Amino acid sequence: MGTTMPEISISTVLKRLNLRTENPGAYLGDPRAGNQGWSDSHGRAIVSVNPATGQPIASVRGCTARDYAQLVEASADTFSRWRRFPAPKRGEVIRRIADVLREHKDALGSLVALETGKIKQEGDGEVQEMIDIADFAVGLSRMLYGRTMPSERPEHRMSEQWHPLGIVGAITAFNFPVAVWSWNAFISAVCGNTVIWKPSATAPLCAVAVQHLCNRVTAEFGFPGLFTFFVPAQHKAAEAFVRDPRIALVSFTGSSRVGHFVAREVAQRLGKYLLECSGNNAIIVDESADLDLAVPAIVFGAVGTAGQRCTTTRRLIVHENIYDHLMERLVHAYGQVRIGDPLDPGVLMGPLIDGAAKKAFRSAVQQAEREGGQVLHGGTGIKGAGYFVHPTLIAMPSQTEVVRQETFGPILYVLRYRELEQAIALHNDVPQGLSSAIFTNTLQHAERFLAADGSDCGLANVNIGTSGAEIGGAFGGEKETGGGRESGSDAWKAYMRRQTTTVNWGAELPLAQGITFEL
């Protein structure tokens, strides 16, 4: 483990982000409510813990039912005005927020590292992702294009246009406590929606900090209810949020188990939902692969964020002719991974998020051993303060039950293959379908992997790893991953409703399909 302690104090980070040791658990979006729009309720304290030390950082006060009612009302009121605000001017608001994020990137990145355990470099990278998606949204605000199409009726014009949905609900997970919200919030906002955020109760301070930063801009433009958030004091409040018919779209990031609940409840009220759920991502390494490229990509994909990314590399499918050599290189590389305080610049892997995650890690290793797995490296937790474990490499005899599950931790299961068809079949034979990759210098193998009967994932890469998706492409996956798409490309359409319009500019009323109707 790393021993050099960083010169970043918790008190300094909190002060720079306008946080206190006790913070409101909801922003109501209406300054007339008092306390500058923040809740003054004294619900149950939700304590944020530094996973590197196991010690409290600060707390938020749980949101009450009264708080929730106020913020939904403020969000609806803001939407009635925001949707009439020209889209390019909405983009200007997001551009200004990006400038505030640039100004506070270091402090917010440090808070992400403190609260979630991801290393400082990844924390800063997450804030940069917010800035990047904001820049994308600014450009998008001038490109919400509809289409025109020919009408079969004379002197008629047909076209389509896009309108905002209303209130968008964003439910995010601890592992990306700010970036995933921004994917939804910034794109949704330029589309004309308002956004209510339900962050993870494991990382509530990040949400409070982001809300403070956004408020500097939204209040200035006269739209304080554009972005609101709440951390519910009780689990049932989050369920009520999902069921609330006033929430036009629920965007959920988290486990497939909870994703099933969200889909069912929103569908029952005929609402819209967007799901980004579990991943069980694999890399195929064929006989022609450049291992100087493959090894660092595998290690970063499996070890980054301590294996707590939805795009973490969890399975490695290796050609039998290079298996022994690759394992030798990987075991050596795993031995070089420095574990410790995520704010230490020399550390490559921080802790798991909490004690439950550490317990699940150990349980998965034990199950893999019962199913015939051989631990090549790691496999144990690290004693002492915090929730640290060793990055783990396990050779498996086949794709057993534990391999088919998503364990949120730095465990990489390794499988052998002989023919590419066998590798692709192994790759696809899991319930999840988020990210995938192949390392090869054979053109035919790369194209076979990308073909319609190749990778069945939403993301497919050649000679790069499974994690680190850019914001320009639509992000999401298939099967148990949920089928949602966020971020770039035309993912903005999920946050709008399509309207087909027909204008008759003539003096007669011809009907479609040649129908005649005469009175």
Short mmCIF file of C-alpha atoms in Angstrom, two decimals, residues 46-429:
data_model
loop_
_atom_site.label_atom_id
_atom_site.label_comp_id
_atom_site.label_asym_id
_atom_site.label_seq_id
_atom_site.Cartn_x
_atom_site.Cartn_y
_atom_site.Cartn_z
CA ILE A 46 -26.95 10.52 6.20
CA VAL A 47 -23.24 10.29 6.90
CA SER A 48 -20.69 10.29 4.09
CA VAL A 49 -17.70 8.07 4.91
CA ASN A 50 -14.21 8.22 3.42
CA PRO A 51 -13.70 4.62 2.22
CA ALA A 52 -9.93 4.99 2.49
CA THR A 53 -10.13 5.55 6.25
CA GLY A 54 -13.60 4.40 7.29
CA GLN A 55 -14.05 7.80 8.95
CA PRO A 56 -16.92 10.29 8.42
CA ILE A 57 -16.36 13.26 6.13
CA ALA A 58 -19.61 15.15 6.68
CA SER A 59 -23.34 14.50 6.55
CA VAL A 60 -26.54 15.59 4.84
CA ARG A 61 -30.00 15.81 6.37
CA GLY A 62 -32.46 13.45 4.73
CA CYS A 63 -35.13 14.99 2.53
CA THR A 64 -38.70 14.97 3.87
CA ALA A 65 -41.96 14.47 1.99
CA ARG A 66 -42.64 18.19 2.32
CA ASP A 67 -39.24 18.98 0.75
CA TYR A 68 -39.98 16.67 -2.16
CA ALA A 69 -43.37 18.23 -2.81
CA GLN A 70 -41.80 21.70 -2.92
CA LEU A 71 -38.99 20.80 -5.28
CA VAL A 72 -41.30 19.03 -7.75
CA GLU A 73 -43.56 22.07 -7.74
CA ALA A 74 -40.58 24.37 -8.35
CA SER A 75 -39.28 22.11 -11.11
CA ALA A 76 -42.66 22.11 -12.86
CA ASP A 77 -42.94 25.89 -12.56
CA THR A 78 -39.45 26.35 -13.97
CA PHE A 79 -40.22 23.98 -16.85
CA SER A 80 -43.20 26.10 -17.91
CA ARG A 81 -40.78 28.99 -18.48
CA TRP A 82 -37.58 27.12 -19.45
CA ARG A 83 -39.22 25.31 -22.40
CA ARG A 84 -39.99 28.72 -23.95
CA PHE A 85 -36.39 29.89 -23.49
CA PRO A 86 -34.68 29.55 -26.91
CA ALA A 87 -32.52 26.45 -27.15
CA PRO A 88 -29.29 28.34 -28.00
CA LYS A 89 -29.81 30.46 -24.90
CA ARG A 90 -30.26 27.28 -22.86
CA GLY A 91 -26.88 26.29 -24.25
CA GLU A 92 -25.42 29.53 -22.93
CA VAL A 93 -26.53 28.59 -19.41
CA ILE A 94 -24.77 25.22 -19.72
CA ARG A 95 -21.67 26.92 -21.13
CA ARG A 96 -21.48 29.14 -18.07
CA ILE A 97 -21.83 26.12 -15.79
CA ALA A 98 -18.92 24.49 -17.63
CA ASP A 99 -16.80 27.55 -16.84
CA VAL A 100 -17.65 27.21 -13.14
CA LEU A 101 -16.71 23.53 -13.29
CA ARG A 102 -13.36 24.40 -14.87
CA GLU A 103 -12.72 26.84 -12.04
CA HIS A 104 -13.47 24.19 -9.39
CA LYS A 105 -12.20 21.07 -11.16
CA ASP A 106 -9.42 20.38 -8.67
CA ALA A 107 -11.61 20.74 -5.57
CA LEU A 108 -14.52 18.75 -7.00
CA GLY A 109 -12.17 16.03 -8.26
CA SER A 110 -10.67 15.79 -4.78
CA LEU A 111 -14.14 15.44 -3.25
CA VAL A 112 -14.99 12.64 -5.69
CA ALA A 113 -11.81 10.84 -4.60
CA LEU A 114 -12.51 11.43 -0.91
CA GLU A 115 -16.10 10.26 -1.03
CA THR A 116 -15.87 7.31 -3.46
CA GLY A 117 -12.27 6.12 -3.13
CA LYS A 118 -11.35 6.48 -6.81
CA ILE A 119 -7.88 7.91 -7.31
CA LYS A 120 -7.47 11.68 -7.68
CA GLN A 121 -6.61 11.40 -11.37
CA GLU A 122 -9.89 9.57 -12.01
CA GLY A 123 -11.79 12.06 -9.84
CA ASP A 124 -10.41 14.94 -11.89
CA GLY A 125 -11.18 12.99 -15.06
CA GLU A 126 -14.79 12.64 -14.00
CA VAL A 127 -15.12 16.41 -13.62
CA GLN A 128 -13.46 16.83 -17.02
CA GLU A 129 -16.12 14.51 -18.40
CA MET A 130 -18.75 16.90 -17.03
CA ILE A 131 -17.02 19.78 -18.79
CA ASP A 132 -16.79 17.81 -22.03
CA ILE A 133 -20.47 16.86 -22.03
CA ALA A 134 -21.36 20.48 -21.25
CA ASP A 135 -19.41 21.60 -24.31
CA PHE A 136 -21.19 18.93 -26.36
CA ALA A 137 -24.55 20.14 -25.06
CA VAL A 138 -23.74 23.74 -25.97
CA GLY A 139 -23.19 22.72 -29.60
CA LEU A 140 -26.26 20.51 -29.50
CA SER A 141 -28.41 23.44 -28.44
CA ARG A 142 -28.18 24.72 -32.04
CA MET A 143 -28.66 21.29 -33.65
CA LEU A 144 -31.94 19.85 -32.34
CA TYR A 145 -32.89 19.05 -35.90
CA GLY A 146 -36.18 17.76 -37.21
CA ARG A 147 -36.83 16.52 -40.75
CA THR A 148 -39.00 17.48 -43.68
CA MET A 149 -40.55 14.80 -45.86
CA PRO A 150 -42.65 14.83 -49.02
CA SER A 151 -46.42 14.62 -48.64
CA GLU A 152 -48.49 12.47 -50.96
CA ARG A 153 -51.19 15.15 -50.90
CA PRO A 154 -50.84 18.22 -53.14
CA GLU A 155 -50.14 21.59 -51.50
CA HIS A 156 -49.23 19.97 -48.19
CA ARG A 157 -45.98 20.15 -46.23
CA MET A 158 -44.88 17.47 -43.75
CA SER A 159 -42.16 17.80 -41.15
CA GLU A 160 -41.24 16.67 -37.68
CA GLN A 161 -40.10 18.66 -34.71
CA TRP A 162 -38.94 17.85 -31.20
CA HIS A 163 -40.34 19.17 -27.93
CA PRO A 164 -39.12 18.76 -24.34
CA LEU A 165 -40.72 16.09 -22.14
CA GLY A 166 -41.06 18.01 -18.87
CA ILE A 167 -39.37 16.96 -15.63
CA VAL A 168 -36.58 14.41 -16.00
CA GLY A 169 -35.58 12.33 -12.99
CA ALA A 170 -31.94 11.20 -12.76
CA ILE A 171 -30.99 8.42 -10.33
CA THR A 172 -27.22 7.90 -10.19
CA ALA A 173 -24.80 5.45 -8.55
CA PHE A 174 -21.82 6.07 -6.27
CA ASN A 175 -19.13 5.02 -8.75
CA PHE A 176 -19.66 8.05 -11.03
CA PRO A 177 -21.24 10.48 -8.57
CA VAL A 178 -21.14 13.56 -10.84
CA ALA A 179 -20.38 12.63 -14.47
CA VAL A 180 -23.42 10.42 -15.13
CA TRP A 181 -25.72 13.11 -13.72
CA SER A 182 -24.20 15.62 -16.15
CA TRP A 183 -24.82 13.31 -19.11
CA ASN A 184 -28.50 13.44 -18.29
CA ALA A 185 -28.77 16.94 -16.88
CA PHE A 186 -26.87 18.98 -19.46
CA ILE A 187 -28.29 17.22 -22.52
CA SER A 188 -31.77 17.22 -21.01
CA ALA A 189 -31.55 20.91 -20.11
CA VAL A 190 -30.66 22.11 -23.62
CA CYS A 191 -33.60 20.01 -24.82
CA GLY A 192 -35.84 22.18 -22.63
CA ASN A 193 -36.42 19.94 -19.60
CA THR A 194 -35.85 20.50 -15.90
CA VAL A 195 -34.03 17.84 -13.87
CA ILE A 196 -34.52 16.37 -10.40
CA TRP A 197 -31.54 14.37 -9.15
CA LYS A 198 -31.61 11.48 -6.69
CA PRO A 199 -27.90 10.76 -6.05
CA SER A 200 -26.49 7.75 -4.25
CA ALA A 201 -26.75 8.01 -0.47
CA THR A 202 -23.15 6.75 -0.42
CA ALA A 203 -21.88 9.88 -2.20
CA PRO A 204 -24.29 12.69 -1.27
CA LEU A 205 -21.66 15.40 -0.75
CA CYS A 206 -20.72 15.35 -4.43
CA ALA A 207 -24.35 16.13 -5.30
CA VAL A 208 -24.52 18.99 -2.79
CA ALA A 209 -21.29 20.45 -4.19
CA VAL A 210 -22.47 20.24 -7.81
CA GLN A 211 -25.77 21.86 -6.85
CA HIS A 212 -23.92 24.78 -5.23
CA LEU A 213 -21.84 25.27 -8.39
CA CYS A 214 -24.85 25.12 -10.72
CA ASN A 215 -26.83 27.53 -8.56
CA ARG A 216 -24.31 30.28 -9.26
CA VAL A 217 -25.41 30.26 -12.89
CA THR A 218 -29.06 29.15 -12.86
CA ALA A 219 -30.08 31.77 -10.29
CA GLU A 220 -28.38 34.51 -12.31
CA PHE A 221 -30.41 33.55 -15.39
CA GLY A 222 -33.63 33.41 -13.38
CA PHE A 223 -34.10 29.63 -13.46
CA PRO A 224 -33.18 28.45 -9.94
CA GLY A 225 -35.39 25.37 -10.31
CA LEU A 226 -33.66 24.12 -13.45
CA PHE A 227 -31.60 21.60 -11.46
CA THR A 228 -32.79 20.32 -8.09
CA PHE A 229 -31.83 17.32 -6.00
CA PHE A 230 -32.88 15.32 -2.97
CA VAL A 231 -31.37 12.62 -0.77
CA PRO A 232 -34.39 10.85 0.74
CA ALA A 233 -34.45 10.06 4.43
CA GLN A 234 -36.31 6.82 3.68
CA HIS A 235 -36.03 4.29 0.86
CA LYS A 236 -39.76 4.50 0.14
CA ALA A 237 -39.31 8.13 -0.91
CA ALA A 238 -37.06 7.02 -3.76
CA GLU A 239 -39.67 4.47 -4.84
CA ALA A 240 -42.32 7.19 -4.80
CA PHE A 241 -40.07 9.29 -7.06
CA VAL A 242 -40.00 6.46 -9.62
CA ARG A 243 -43.78 6.11 -9.46
CA ASP A 244 -44.50 9.85 -9.63
CA PRO A 245 -46.49 10.55 -12.84
CA ARG A 246 -45.14 14.11 -12.91
CA ILE A 247 -41.68 12.73 -13.74
CA ALA A 248 -41.81 12.33 -17.51
CA LEU A 249 -38.59 10.32 -17.82
CA VAL A 250 -36.68 8.36 -15.18
CA SER A 251 -33.03 7.81 -16.04
CA PHE A 252 -31.58 5.12 -13.78
CA THR A 253 -27.98 4.00 -13.38
CA GLY A 254 -27.33 1.01 -11.12
CA SER A 255 -27.85 -2.72 -10.76
CA SER A 256 -30.02 -4.76 -13.10
CA ARG A 257 -32.05 -5.90 -10.09
CA VAL A 258 -33.14 -2.34 -9.30
CA GLY A 259 -33.41 -1.60 -13.02
CA HIS A 260 -36.14 -4.23 -13.30
CA PHE A 261 -38.06 -2.43 -10.55
CA VAL A 262 -37.68 0.96 -12.24
CA ALA A 263 -38.78 -0.38 -15.63
CA ARG A 264 -41.82 -2.12 -14.18
CA GLU A 265 -43.01 0.81 -12.08
CA VAL A 266 -42.51 3.47 -14.76
CA ALA A 267 -44.10 1.28 -17.44
CA GLN A 268 -47.19 0.77 -15.28
CA ARG A 269 -47.86 4.50 -15.48
CA LEU A 270 -46.83 4.58 -19.18
CA GLY A 271 -43.92 6.86 -18.44
CA LYS A 272 -40.52 6.81 -20.14
CA TYR A 273 -37.39 5.28 -18.66
CA LEU A 274 -33.73 5.06 -19.60
CA LEU A 275 -31.69 2.27 -17.98
CA GLU A 276 -27.91 1.92 -17.61
CA CYS A 277 -27.46 -1.25 -15.56
CA SER A 278 -24.95 -4.02 -14.95
CA GLY A 279 -21.97 -4.89 -17.13
CA ASN A 280 -19.90 -8.09 -17.33
CA ASN A 281 -17.39 -6.93 -19.86
CA ALA A 282 -14.86 -9.12 -21.63
CA ILE A 283 -11.68 -8.68 -23.65
CA ILE A 284 -10.70 -11.29 -26.24
CA VAL A 285 -6.93 -11.51 -26.84
CA ASP A 286 -6.10 -13.43 -30.00
CA GLU A 287 -2.84 -15.01 -31.10
CA SER A 288 -1.81 -11.99 -33.19
CA ALA A 289 -2.44 -9.35 -30.49
CA ASP A 290 0.13 -6.73 -29.58
CA LEU A 291 0.58 -7.50 -25.88
CA ASP A 292 2.32 -4.18 -25.26
CA LEU A 293 -1.07 -2.63 -26.02
CA ALA A 294 -3.18 -5.32 -24.41
CA VAL A 295 -1.52 -5.60 -20.98
CA PRO A 296 -1.95 -1.98 -19.80
CA ALA A 297 -5.49 -1.88 -21.23
CA ILE A 298 -6.42 -5.08 -19.37
CA VAL A 299 -4.93 -3.90 -16.09
CA PHE A 300 -6.53 -0.44 -16.22
CA GLY A 301 -9.85 -1.90 -17.29
CA ALA A 302 -9.87 -4.43 -14.45
CA VAL A 303 -8.26 -2.36 -11.68
CA GLY A 304 -9.42 1.21 -12.40
CA THR A 305 -11.87 2.55 -9.79
CA ALA A 306 -11.04 -0.68 -7.89
CA GLY A 307 -13.19 -2.60 -10.36
CA GLN A 308 -16.27 -0.52 -9.55
CA ARG A 309 -17.10 0.72 -13.03
CA CYS A 310 -20.00 -0.59 -15.08
CA THR A 311 -17.42 -0.91 -17.89
CA THR A 312 -14.80 -2.70 -15.74
CA THR A 313 -13.08 -5.60 -17.51
CA ARG A 314 -14.34 -8.67 -15.63
CA ARG A 315 -13.54 -11.47 -18.08
CA LEU A 316 -10.43 -12.15 -20.17
CA ILE A 317 -10.70 -14.68 -23.01
CA VAL A 318 -7.21 -15.63 -24.20
CA HIS A 319 -5.98 -17.74 -27.11
CA GLU A 320 -4.35 -20.91 -25.79
CA ASN A 321 -1.08 -20.32 -27.69
CA ILE A 322 -0.32 -17.07 -25.84
CA TYR A 323 -2.08 -17.87 -22.56
CA ASP A 324 0.97 -18.73 -20.45
CA HIS A 325 3.02 -15.77 -21.69
CA LEU A 326 0.17 -13.31 -21.14
CA MET A 327 -0.51 -14.65 -17.64
CA GLU A 328 3.14 -14.20 -16.75
CA ARG A 329 3.03 -10.57 -17.87
CA LEU A 330 -0.27 -9.88 -16.13
CA VAL A 331 0.84 -11.37 -12.81
CA HIS A 332 3.93 -9.17 -12.94
CA ALA A 333 1.85 -6.09 -13.86
CA TYR A 334 -0.64 -6.76 -11.05
CA GLY A 335 2.28 -6.88 -8.63
CA GLN A 336 3.21 -3.34 -9.65
CA VAL A 337 -0.22 -1.84 -8.86
CA ARG A 338 0.23 0.52 -5.93
CA ILE A 339 -2.71 0.50 -3.54
CA GLY A 340 -3.43 3.22 -1.00
CA ASP A 341 -4.95 6.61 -0.28
CA PRO A 342 -6.63 7.75 -3.50
CA LEU A 343 -5.35 11.30 -3.03
CA ASP A 344 -1.73 10.11 -3.09
CA PRO A 345 -0.40 10.90 -6.60
CA GLY A 346 1.51 7.61 -6.80
CA VAL A 347 -1.45 5.36 -6.04
CA LEU A 348 -3.12 3.44 -8.89
CA MET A 349 -5.97 1.78 -6.96
CA GLY A 350 -7.99 3.03 -4.02
CA PRO A 351 -10.45 1.22 -1.76
CA LEU A 352 -13.83 -0.36 -2.38
CA ILE A 353 -16.78 1.83 -1.43
CA ASP A 354 -17.71 0.16 1.89
CA GLY A 355 -17.58 -2.93 4.06
CA ALA A 356 -20.40 -4.64 2.18
CA ALA A 357 -18.43 -4.35 -1.07
CA LYS A 358 -15.35 -5.82 0.61
CA LYS A 359 -17.41 -8.73 1.90
CA ALA A 360 -18.91 -9.33 -1.57
CA PHE A 361 -15.39 -9.32 -3.05
CA ARG A 362 -14.21 -12.05 -0.68
CA SER A 363 -17.38 -14.07 -1.22
CA ALA A 364 -16.86 -14.00 -5.01
CA VAL A 365 -13.26 -15.20 -4.67
CA GLN A 366 -14.37 -18.08 -2.46
CA GLN A 367 -17.12 -19.03 -4.90
CA ALA A 368 -14.66 -18.95 -7.81
CA GLU A 369 -12.34 -21.31 -5.91
CA ARG A 370 -15.23 -23.68 -5.19
CA GLU A 371 -16.02 -23.68 -8.92
CA GLY A 372 -12.48 -24.72 -9.82
CA GLY A 373 -10.78 -21.34 -10.12
CA GLN A 374 -7.09 -20.85 -9.38
CA VAL A 375 -6.06 -17.50 -7.88
CA LEU A 376 -3.00 -16.28 -9.78
CA HIS A 377 -2.71 -12.99 -7.89
CA GLY A 378 -4.49 -11.31 -4.99
CA GLY A 379 -7.72 -12.76 -3.71
CA THR A 380 -7.56 -11.22 -0.25
CA GLY A 381 -8.52 -8.05 1.55
CA ILE A 382 -6.01 -5.76 3.21
CA LYS A 383 -6.14 -5.42 6.96
CA GLY A 384 -6.33 -2.01 8.60
CA ALA A 385 -8.40 1.11 8.14
CA GLY A 386 -10.44 1.52 4.99
CA TYR A 387 -11.91 -0.98 2.56
CA PHE A 388 -8.85 -2.05 0.59
CA VAL A 389 -8.39 -5.33 -1.28
CA HIS A 390 -5.74 -6.75 -3.58
CA PRO A 391 -6.45 -6.70 -7.34
CA THR A 392 -7.24 -10.29 -8.22
CA LEU A 393 -6.56 -12.53 -11.20
CA ILE A 394 -8.32 -15.91 -11.28
CA ALA A 395 -7.88 -18.63 -13.92
CA MET A 396 -11.22 -20.38 -14.47
CA PRO A 397 -11.82 -23.81 -16.06
CA SER A 398 -15.00 -22.58 -17.77
CA GLN A 399 -17.57 -19.79 -17.66
CA THR A 400 -19.09 -20.84 -14.34
CA GLU A 401 -21.87 -19.22 -12.34
CA VAL A 402 -19.63 -16.69 -10.59
CA VAL A 403 -18.10 -15.62 -13.92
CA ARG A 404 -21.56 -14.87 -15.30
CA GLN A 405 -22.33 -12.53 -12.40
CA GLU A 406 -21.27 -8.92 -11.97
CA THR A 407 -19.10 -8.52 -8.86
CA PHE A 408 -18.31 -4.86 -8.24
CA GLY A 409 -14.63 -5.28 -7.41
CA PRO A 410 -11.18 -5.79 -8.98
CA ILE A 411 -11.59 -9.47 -9.94
CA LEU A 412 -10.60 -10.58 -13.43
CA TYR A 413 -11.62 -14.09 -14.51
CA VAL A 414 -9.43 -15.65 -17.22
CA LEU A 415 -10.62 -18.23 -19.78
CA ARG A 416 -8.82 -20.03 -22.63
CA TYR A 417 -10.04 -20.54 -26.18
CA ARG A 418 -8.85 -22.24 -29.37
CA GLU A 419 -11.04 -20.85 -32.19
CA LEU A 420 -12.40 -17.31 -32.56
CA GLU A 421 -15.98 -18.59 -32.86
CA GLN A 422 -15.56 -20.24 -29.46
CA ALA A 423 -14.24 -16.95 -27.98
CA ILE A 424 -17.19 -14.94 -29.32
CA ALA A 425 -19.64 -17.54 -28.02
CA LEU A 426 -18.04 -17.32 -24.54
CA HIS A 427 -18.05 -13.55 -24.76
CA ASN A 428 -21.79 -13.36 -25.49
CA ASP A 429 -22.86 -16.10 -23.10
#
